[in-house]
Coordinates of C-alpha atoms and ligand atoms in Angstrom, one line a residue:
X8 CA -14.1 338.6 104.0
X9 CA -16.1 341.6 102.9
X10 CA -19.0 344.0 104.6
X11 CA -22.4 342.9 103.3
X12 CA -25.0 345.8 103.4
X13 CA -28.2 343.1 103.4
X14 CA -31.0 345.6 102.2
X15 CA -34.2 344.0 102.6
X16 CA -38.1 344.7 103.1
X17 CA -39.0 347.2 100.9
X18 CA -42.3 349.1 99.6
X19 CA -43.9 346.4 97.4
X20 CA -46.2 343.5 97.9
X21 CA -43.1 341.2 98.3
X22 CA -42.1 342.4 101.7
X23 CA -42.4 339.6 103.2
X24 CA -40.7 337.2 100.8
X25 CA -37.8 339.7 101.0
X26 CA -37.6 339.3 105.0
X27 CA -37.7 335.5 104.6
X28 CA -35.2 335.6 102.0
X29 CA -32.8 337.8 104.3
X30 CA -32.4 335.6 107.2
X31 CA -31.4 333.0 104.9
X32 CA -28.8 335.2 103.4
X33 CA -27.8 336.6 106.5
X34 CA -27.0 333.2 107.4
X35 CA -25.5 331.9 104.6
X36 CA -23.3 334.7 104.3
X37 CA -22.1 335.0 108.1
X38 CA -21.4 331.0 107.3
X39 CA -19.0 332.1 104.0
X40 CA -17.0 334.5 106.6
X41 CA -19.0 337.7 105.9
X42 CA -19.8 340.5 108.2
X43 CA -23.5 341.2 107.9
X44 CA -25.0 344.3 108.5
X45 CA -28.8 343.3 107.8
X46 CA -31.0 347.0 107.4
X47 CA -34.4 346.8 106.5
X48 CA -37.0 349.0 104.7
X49 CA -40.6 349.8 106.5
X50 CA -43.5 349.7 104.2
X51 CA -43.3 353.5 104.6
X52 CA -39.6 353.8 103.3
X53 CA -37.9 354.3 106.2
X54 CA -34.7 352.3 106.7
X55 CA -33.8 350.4 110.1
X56 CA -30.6 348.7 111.3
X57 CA -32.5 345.1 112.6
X58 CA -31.2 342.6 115.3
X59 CA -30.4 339.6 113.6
X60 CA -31.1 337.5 116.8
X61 CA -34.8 338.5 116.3
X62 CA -36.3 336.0 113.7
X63 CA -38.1 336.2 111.1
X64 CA -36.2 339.3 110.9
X65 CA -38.6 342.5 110.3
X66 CA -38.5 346.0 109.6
X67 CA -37.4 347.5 112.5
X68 CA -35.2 348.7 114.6
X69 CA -33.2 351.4 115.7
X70 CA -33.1 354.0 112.6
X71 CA -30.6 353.9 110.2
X72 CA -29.8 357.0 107.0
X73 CA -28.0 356.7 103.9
X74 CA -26.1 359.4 103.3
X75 CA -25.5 360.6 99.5
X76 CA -23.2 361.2 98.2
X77 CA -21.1 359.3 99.6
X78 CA -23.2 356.1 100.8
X79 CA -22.0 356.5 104.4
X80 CA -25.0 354.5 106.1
X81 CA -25.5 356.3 109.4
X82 CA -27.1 355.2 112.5
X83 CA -27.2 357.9 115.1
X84 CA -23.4 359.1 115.9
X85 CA -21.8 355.8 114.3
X86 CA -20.6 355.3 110.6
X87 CA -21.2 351.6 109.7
X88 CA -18.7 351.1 106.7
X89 CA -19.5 348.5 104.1
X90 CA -17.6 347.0 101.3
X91 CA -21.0 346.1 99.0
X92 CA -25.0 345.9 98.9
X93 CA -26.9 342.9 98.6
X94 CA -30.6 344.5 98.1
X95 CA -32.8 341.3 98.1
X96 CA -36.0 343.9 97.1
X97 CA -38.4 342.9 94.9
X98 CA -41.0 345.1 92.7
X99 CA -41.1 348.6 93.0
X100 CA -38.2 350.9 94.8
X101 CA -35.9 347.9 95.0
X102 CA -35.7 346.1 91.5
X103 CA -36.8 348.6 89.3
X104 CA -33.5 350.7 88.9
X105 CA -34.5 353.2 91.4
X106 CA -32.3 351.9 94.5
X107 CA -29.6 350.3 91.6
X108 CA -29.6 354.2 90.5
X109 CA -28.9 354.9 94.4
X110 CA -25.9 353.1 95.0
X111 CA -24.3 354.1 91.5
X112 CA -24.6 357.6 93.3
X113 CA -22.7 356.5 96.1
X114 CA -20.6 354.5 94.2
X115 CA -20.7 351.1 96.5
X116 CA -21.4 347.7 94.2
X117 CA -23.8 346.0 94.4
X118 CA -25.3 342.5 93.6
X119 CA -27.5 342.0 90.5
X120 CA -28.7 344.1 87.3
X121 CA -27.5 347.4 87.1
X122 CA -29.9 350.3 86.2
X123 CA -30.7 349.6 82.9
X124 CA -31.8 346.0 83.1
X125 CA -34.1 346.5 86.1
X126 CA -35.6 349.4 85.1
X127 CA -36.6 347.4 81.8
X128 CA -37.2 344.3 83.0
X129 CA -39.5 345.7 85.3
X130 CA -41.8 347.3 82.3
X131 CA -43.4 343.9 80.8
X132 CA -44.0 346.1 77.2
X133 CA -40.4 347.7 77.3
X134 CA -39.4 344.3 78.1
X135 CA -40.8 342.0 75.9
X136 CA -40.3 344.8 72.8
X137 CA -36.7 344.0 73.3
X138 CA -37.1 340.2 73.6
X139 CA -39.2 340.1 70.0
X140 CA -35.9 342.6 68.8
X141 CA -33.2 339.7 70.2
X142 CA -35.2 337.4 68.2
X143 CA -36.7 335.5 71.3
X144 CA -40.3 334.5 71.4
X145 CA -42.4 335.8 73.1
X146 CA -47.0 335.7 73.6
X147 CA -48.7 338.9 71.3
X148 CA -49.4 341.5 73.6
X149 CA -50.9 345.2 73.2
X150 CA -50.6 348.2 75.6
X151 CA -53.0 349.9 76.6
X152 CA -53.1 353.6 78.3
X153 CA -55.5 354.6 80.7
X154 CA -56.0 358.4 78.9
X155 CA -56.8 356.6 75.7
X156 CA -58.7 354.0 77.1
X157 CA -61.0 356.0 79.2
X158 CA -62.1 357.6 75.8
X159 CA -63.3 354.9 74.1
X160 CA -63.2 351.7 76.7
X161 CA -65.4 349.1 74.4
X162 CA -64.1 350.2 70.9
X163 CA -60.1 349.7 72.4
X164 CA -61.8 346.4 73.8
X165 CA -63.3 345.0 70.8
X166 CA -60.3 345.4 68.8
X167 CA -57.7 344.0 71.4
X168 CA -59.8 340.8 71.2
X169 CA -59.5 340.8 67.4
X170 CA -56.6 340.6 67.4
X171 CA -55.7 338.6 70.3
X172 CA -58.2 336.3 70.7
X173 CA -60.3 335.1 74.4
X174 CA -59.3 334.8 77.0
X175 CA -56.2 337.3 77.8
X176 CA -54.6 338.1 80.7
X177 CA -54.3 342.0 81.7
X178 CA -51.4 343.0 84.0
X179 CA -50.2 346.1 84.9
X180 CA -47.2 347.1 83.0
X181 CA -45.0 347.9 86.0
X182 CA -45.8 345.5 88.8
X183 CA -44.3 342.0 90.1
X184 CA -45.8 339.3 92.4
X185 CA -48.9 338.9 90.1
X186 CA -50.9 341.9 91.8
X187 CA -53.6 343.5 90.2
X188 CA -53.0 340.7 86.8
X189 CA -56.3 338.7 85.9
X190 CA -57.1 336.4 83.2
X191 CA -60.6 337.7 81.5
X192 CA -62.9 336.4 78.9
X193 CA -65.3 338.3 76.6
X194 CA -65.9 342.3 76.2
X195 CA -67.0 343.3 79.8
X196 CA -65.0 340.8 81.8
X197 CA -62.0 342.5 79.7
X198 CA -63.2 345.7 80.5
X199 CA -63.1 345.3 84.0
X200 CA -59.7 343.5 84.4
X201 CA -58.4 346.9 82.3
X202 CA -60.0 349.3 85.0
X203 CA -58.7 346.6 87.8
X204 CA -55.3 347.3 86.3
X205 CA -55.1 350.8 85.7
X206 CA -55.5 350.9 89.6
X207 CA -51.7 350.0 89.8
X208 CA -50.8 352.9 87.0
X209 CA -51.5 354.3 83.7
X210 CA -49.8 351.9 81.4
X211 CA -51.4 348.1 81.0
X212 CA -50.1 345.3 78.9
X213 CA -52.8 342.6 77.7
X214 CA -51.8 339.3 76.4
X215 CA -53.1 336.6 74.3
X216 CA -53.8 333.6 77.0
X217 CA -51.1 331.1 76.5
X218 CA -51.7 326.8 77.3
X219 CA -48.7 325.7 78.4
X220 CA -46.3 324.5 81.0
X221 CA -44.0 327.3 83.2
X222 CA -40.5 326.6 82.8
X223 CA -37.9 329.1 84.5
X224 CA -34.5 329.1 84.2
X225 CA -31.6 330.5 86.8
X226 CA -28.8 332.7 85.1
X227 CA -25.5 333.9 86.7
X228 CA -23.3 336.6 85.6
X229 CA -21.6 335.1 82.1
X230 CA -23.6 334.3 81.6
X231 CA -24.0 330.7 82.6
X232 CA -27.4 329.2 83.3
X233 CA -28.8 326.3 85.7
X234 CA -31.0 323.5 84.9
X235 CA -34.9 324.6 84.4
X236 CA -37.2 324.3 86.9
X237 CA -41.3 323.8 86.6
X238 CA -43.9 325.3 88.3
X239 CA -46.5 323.5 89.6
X240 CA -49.3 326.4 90.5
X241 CA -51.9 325.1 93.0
X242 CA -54.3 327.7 91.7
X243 CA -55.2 327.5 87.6
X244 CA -52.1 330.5 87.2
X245 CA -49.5 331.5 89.1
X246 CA -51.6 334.1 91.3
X247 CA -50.9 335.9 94.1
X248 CA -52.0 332.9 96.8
X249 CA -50.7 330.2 94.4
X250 CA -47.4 332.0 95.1
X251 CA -47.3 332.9 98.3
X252 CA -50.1 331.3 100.5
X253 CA -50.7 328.0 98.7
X254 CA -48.5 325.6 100.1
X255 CA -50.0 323.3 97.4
X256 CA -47.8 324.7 94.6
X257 CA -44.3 323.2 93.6
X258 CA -41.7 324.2 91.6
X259 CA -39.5 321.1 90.4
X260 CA -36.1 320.9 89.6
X261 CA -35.2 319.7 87.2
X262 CA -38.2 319.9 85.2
X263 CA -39.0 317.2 83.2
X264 CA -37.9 317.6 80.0
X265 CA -36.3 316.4 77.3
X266 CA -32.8 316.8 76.8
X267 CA -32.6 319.1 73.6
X268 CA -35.5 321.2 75.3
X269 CA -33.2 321.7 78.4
X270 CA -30.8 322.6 76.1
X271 CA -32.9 325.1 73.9
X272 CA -34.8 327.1 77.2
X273 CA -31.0 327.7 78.8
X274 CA -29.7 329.1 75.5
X275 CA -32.7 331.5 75.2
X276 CA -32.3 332.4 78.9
X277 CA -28.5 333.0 78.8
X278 CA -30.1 335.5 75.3
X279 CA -32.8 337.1 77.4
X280 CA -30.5 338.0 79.9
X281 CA -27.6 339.3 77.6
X282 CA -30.3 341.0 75.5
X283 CA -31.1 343.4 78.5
X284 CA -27.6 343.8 79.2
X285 CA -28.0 341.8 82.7
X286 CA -25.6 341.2 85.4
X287 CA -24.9 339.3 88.4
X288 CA -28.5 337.4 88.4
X289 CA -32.0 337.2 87.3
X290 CA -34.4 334.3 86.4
X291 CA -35.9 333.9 83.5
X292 CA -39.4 332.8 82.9
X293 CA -41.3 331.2 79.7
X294 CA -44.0 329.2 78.4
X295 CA -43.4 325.7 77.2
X296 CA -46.1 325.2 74.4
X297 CA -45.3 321.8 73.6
X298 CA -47.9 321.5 70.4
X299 CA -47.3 324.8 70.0
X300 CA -44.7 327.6 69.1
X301 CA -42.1 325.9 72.1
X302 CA -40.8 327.8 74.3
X303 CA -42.1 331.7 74.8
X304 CA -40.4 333.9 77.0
X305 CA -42.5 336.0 79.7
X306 CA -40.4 337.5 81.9
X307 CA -37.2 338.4 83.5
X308 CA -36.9 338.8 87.1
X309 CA -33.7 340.4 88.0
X310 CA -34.1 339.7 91.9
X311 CA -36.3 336.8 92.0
X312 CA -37.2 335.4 95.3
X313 CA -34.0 334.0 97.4
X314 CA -36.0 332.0 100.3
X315 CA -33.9 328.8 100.9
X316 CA -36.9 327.0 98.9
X317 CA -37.4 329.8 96.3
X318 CA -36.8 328.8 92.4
X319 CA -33.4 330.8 92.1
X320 CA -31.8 328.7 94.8
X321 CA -33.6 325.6 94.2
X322 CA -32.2 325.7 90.0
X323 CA -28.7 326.4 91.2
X324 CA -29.3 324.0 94.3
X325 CA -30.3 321.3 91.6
X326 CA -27.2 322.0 89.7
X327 CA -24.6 321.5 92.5
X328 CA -24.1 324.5 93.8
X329 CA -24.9 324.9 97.7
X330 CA -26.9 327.8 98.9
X331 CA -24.1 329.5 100.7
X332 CA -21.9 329.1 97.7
X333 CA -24.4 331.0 95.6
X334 CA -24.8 333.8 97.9
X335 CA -20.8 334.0 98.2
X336 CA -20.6 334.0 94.3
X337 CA -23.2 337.0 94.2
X338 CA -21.2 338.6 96.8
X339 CA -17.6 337.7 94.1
X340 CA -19.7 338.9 91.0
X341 CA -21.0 342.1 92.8
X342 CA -17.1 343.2 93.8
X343 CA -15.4 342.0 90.2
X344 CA -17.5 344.9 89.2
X345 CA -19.1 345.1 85.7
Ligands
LIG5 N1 -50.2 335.3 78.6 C1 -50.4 334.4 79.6 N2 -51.1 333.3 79.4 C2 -51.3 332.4 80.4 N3 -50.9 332.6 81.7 C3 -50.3 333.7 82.0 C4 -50.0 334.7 81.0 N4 -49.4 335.7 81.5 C5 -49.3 335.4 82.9 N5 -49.8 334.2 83.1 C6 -49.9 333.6 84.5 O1 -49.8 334.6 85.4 C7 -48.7 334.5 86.3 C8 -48.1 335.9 86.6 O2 -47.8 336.6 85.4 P1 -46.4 337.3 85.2 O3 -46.4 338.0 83.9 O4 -45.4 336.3 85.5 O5 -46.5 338.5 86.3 P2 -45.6 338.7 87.6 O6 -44.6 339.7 87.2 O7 -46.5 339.3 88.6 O8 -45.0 337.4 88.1 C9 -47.7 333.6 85.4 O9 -46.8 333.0 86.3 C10 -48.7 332.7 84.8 O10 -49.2 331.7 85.7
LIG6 MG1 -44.0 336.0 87.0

């Protein structure tokens, strides 16, 4: 039996996924004998011990501090010990190496990626520079900076197209959750999914637009990987709504496949994840061009979402693990340490 610190909430455009996610947690590890201290993060920052009787658990409460550095979490006169953090925070502030960096301070493990793999996974140049180094496909890309940019907007334009073809798709180079991304066709369209980016920061990744299926694969510290999943997006990508409001999308586990292909996207996942040096969890994500190159990685998410009907759960689900059990593992792998 261990004390869980549940961290959940956060400042991104996840928040809401991470609250969902939580009570599921907080459930699943109060069933595998835990004791659960659920606190969670205000869109402001601010951190708040929560009532677990109150569901869908949210934000707020009555205040709670960290303390550094010795991780004490404080709430008014009390001391709340814990044994380990489960931060199920998404994006920015929570899976980006900043709060990872925060409990390294205060010395309390914690489940997932240390600082190293979040804070590269989280930038899609950074990361993809070290997939193409491990050897692991991945779609051409080119980044652009909005200093340079601004300069010269058409000329940078013209020759991303050259050499990546129409349409791409422009992301920002440090979100999640598919905010502020668009798919764009032809100089001005381009242009204007660039400026739509550079909102989010200064650094953008653009892409050559890639036909194929979305295959994602759920790794565990080892690392040892699940069967691949598919997504189904309602919307023509995986947007924001197609995610998150579209009840309409799927993800299907396992996806249909055949069996040397199953074989092949694990391998590469179990790569990806060793290639950033990852720990504890993360999902990978690729393309499947079946007439094509294969398989091309895009991503690694190293806290993906963990609602009980989220893709993470739903690959390990499909694999014979319960959802409990997987939560209790995280909770095992967080505490064997590195
Ligand atoms: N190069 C690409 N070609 C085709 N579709 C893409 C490409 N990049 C992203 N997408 C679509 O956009 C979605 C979100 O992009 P992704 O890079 O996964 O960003 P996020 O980190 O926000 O999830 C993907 O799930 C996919 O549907
Ligand atoms: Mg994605």
């Amino acid at each position: 039996m261990s004390r869980v610190l549940l961290l959940f909430g956060g400042r991104s455009a996840e928040h809401e996924v991470s609250c969902t996610s939580a009570v599921s947690i907080y459930d699943a590890l109060g069933e595998a004998g835990h004791h659960v201290i659920p606190v969670g993060i205000d869109r402001d920052g601010e951190w708040w011990i929560v009532d677990s009787a109150h569901r869908p658990f949210r934000a707020e409460g009555r205040p709670a501090a960290l303390r550094l550095p010795d991780g004490r979490l404080l709430v008014g006169d009390d001391d709340l010990g814990y044994d380990v953090v489960f931060p199920v925070l998404h994006g920015p502030y929570g899976e980006d190496g900043t709060m990872q960096g925060v409990f390294e301070i205060a010395g309390k493990p914690y489940v997932g990626c240390g600082v190293l793999p979040s804070a590269l996974a989280m930038d899609k140049d950074i990361a993809k520079q070290i997939f193409e180094t491990a050897g692991i496909p991945t779609s051409r890309w080119r980044v652009v900076r909005g200093s340079e940019y601004r300069q010269d907007p058409t000329g940078t334009v013209v020759s991303l197209l050259k050499y990546l073809g129409s349409p791409v798709f422009v992301k920002p180079a440090e979100l999640g959750s598919s905010v502020g991304i668009s798919k764009a066709e032809g100089v001005t369209a381009v242009q204007e999914a660039i400026d739509e980016a550079l909102r989010y920061g200064e650094k953008v990744v653009v892409e050559e637009f890639i036909s194929g299926r979305e295959i994602e694969v759920a790794v565990l510290g080892g690392p040892r990987t699940a069967l691949p999943g598919e997504v189904h997006s309602a919307g023509e990508w995986y947007d924001y709504d197609s995610k998150y409001e579209d009840a309409s999308s799927d993800f299907e586990v396992p996806a249909r496949l055949p069996e040397q292909s199953v074989a092949e996207v694990r391998a590469l996942a179990a790569r990806a994840f060793a290639a950033i040096e990852g720990r504890g969890l993360a999902r990978v994500d690729f393309f499947f061009e079946e007439r094509g190159r294969g398989f091309l990685i895009n991503e690694v998410n190293t806290m993906p979402g963990f609602t009980s009907i989220s893709g993470f759960p739903k690959m390990w689900m499909g694999t014979g693990m319960t959802y409990a059990e997987l939560c209790n593992e995280l909770v095992e792998l967080a505490l064997d340490g590195p």
